[in-house]
Every structure is written in structure tokens, then in C-alpha cells.
Amino acid sequence: MLNIRLLELILLCSSFSSTLSIGFIQKTKGYIGKSKYIPFYSFFVNIIVALFFCNSFTNIGFPNCIWVGVISFLESDTLYKTLEGKLLSYDSIRNNK
């Protein structure tokens, strides 16, 4: 049977986690050597932020924290596309250094 309450909690936590991850990634992506590594960097940051967020503020177990990170990663791509033109691109961040 599908646990709707757990699914709601995972989706809600991924929304908060994604918001935190986007801010962190936006501030630190200028330190990445090449732009092709940014999706991998984003994936690992989303997983780590989700683990810390879930362990700190919820009682979600470890395997479900990974799901929060994966959903957060997928959600952040949508948010990046929504905010396109409002966030600095990788090239403009590298040129400002």
C-alpha cells in the first residue's frame, strides 16, 4: 500500500532542500573547473543537503533521505529553468573572477 503521508513529507522536504541547494550551488559553481561537471556537483550537493536537512528537522530514515535528495535534484533543474535569466550563468561567474 502506498504511504501517502510519507510521500507528502518527502515532497515537502525536497522543496525546502532544493531551495537551500540552489542558493549554495549558485554561490559556489564558479569554483568548478568546467561547466560539464556542474550537474554532478549539483547532484552531490542536493544529496548532502537533503541528508543534513532530513536528519536535522525530520524523522525521515536514511533511505528516504536519499529519495529527498534525488527529488530535490530533479526539482532544482525545474527551478533553474524557471529562474533562467535571473541567475548568473557559469560563464559570467567565471568571467567576474
XYZ file of C-alpha atoms in Angstrom:
97
model
C 0.000 0.000 0.000
C 1.270 3.450 -0.867
C 2.093 5.587 2.159
C 0.679 8.966 1.100
C 1.784 10.752 4.303
C 5.396 9.685 3.763
C 5.254 10.739 0.110
C 3.876 14.158 1.112
C 6.635 14.553 3.698
C 9.336 13.576 1.187
C 8.000 16.033 -1.411
C 7.737 18.826 1.146
C 11.262 18.218 2.445
C 12.627 18.088 -1.094
C 11.110 21.512 -1.805
C 12.889 23.059 1.160
C 16.092 21.157 0.466
C 16.086 22.193 -3.193
C 15.727 25.856 -2.254
C 18.748 25.646 0.035
C 20.765 23.695 -2.515
C 20.119 26.152 -5.334
C 21.436 29.046 -3.277
C 24.551 27.133 -2.284
C 25.229 25.870 -5.806
C 24.737 29.339 -7.278
C 27.306 30.771 -4.849
C 29.885 28.015 -5.372
C 29.613 26.923 -9.001
C 32.256 29.449 -10.031
C 34.864 27.259 -8.352
C 34.109 24.289 -10.600
C 36.752 23.757 -13.268
C 34.434 23.074 -16.212
C 30.732 23.645 -16.763
C 30.137 19.996 -17.721
C 30.791 18.997 -14.082
C 28.045 21.237 -12.652
C 25.226 18.620 -12.920
C 27.342 16.096 -10.983
C 28.248 18.738 -8.426
C 24.579 19.693 -8.150
C 23.558 16.070 -7.632
C 26.017 15.511 -4.789
C 25.184 18.829 -3.133
C 21.462 18.014 -3.278
C 22.041 14.586 -1.706
C 24.219 16.010 1.083
C 21.876 18.913 1.848
C 18.913 16.517 1.881
C 20.697 14.183 4.300
C 21.548 17.020 6.684
C 18.114 18.623 6.347
C 16.186 15.399 6.946
C 18.351 14.315 9.868
C 18.125 17.743 11.487
C 14.459 18.634 11.058
C 12.513 15.429 10.389
C 12.377 11.815 11.456
C 12.786 10.504 7.906
C 15.100 7.484 7.758
C 18.278 7.202 5.697
C 16.932 5.514 2.536
C 14.119 8.042 2.288
C 16.623 10.903 2.754
C 18.288 9.731 -0.452
C 14.893 9.969 -2.190
C 14.550 13.518 -0.862
C 17.942 14.331 -2.420
C 17.075 12.784 -5.786
C 13.716 14.575 -5.975
C 15.429 17.779 -4.860
C 17.942 17.395 -7.705
C 15.151 16.914 -10.250
C 13.221 19.839 -8.791
C 16.220 22.155 -8.838
C 16.543 21.687 -12.608
C 12.972 22.932 -12.994
C 13.645 25.881 -10.701
C 16.798 26.778 -12.671
C 14.756 26.839 -15.874
C 12.077 28.950 -14.180
C 14.677 31.433 -12.938
C 16.557 31.451 -16.249
C 17.890 34.919 -16.948
C 17.663 35.887 -13.283
C 20.596 33.716 -12.121
C 24.143 34.197 -13.328
C 25.398 31.638 -15.816
C 28.589 29.673 -15.297
C 30.459 31.721 -17.919
C 29.506 35.064 -16.384
C 30.578 33.874 -12.925
C 33.948 32.680 -14.280
C 34.478 35.976 -16.124
C 33.807 38.013 -12.961
C 36.658 36.304 -11.092
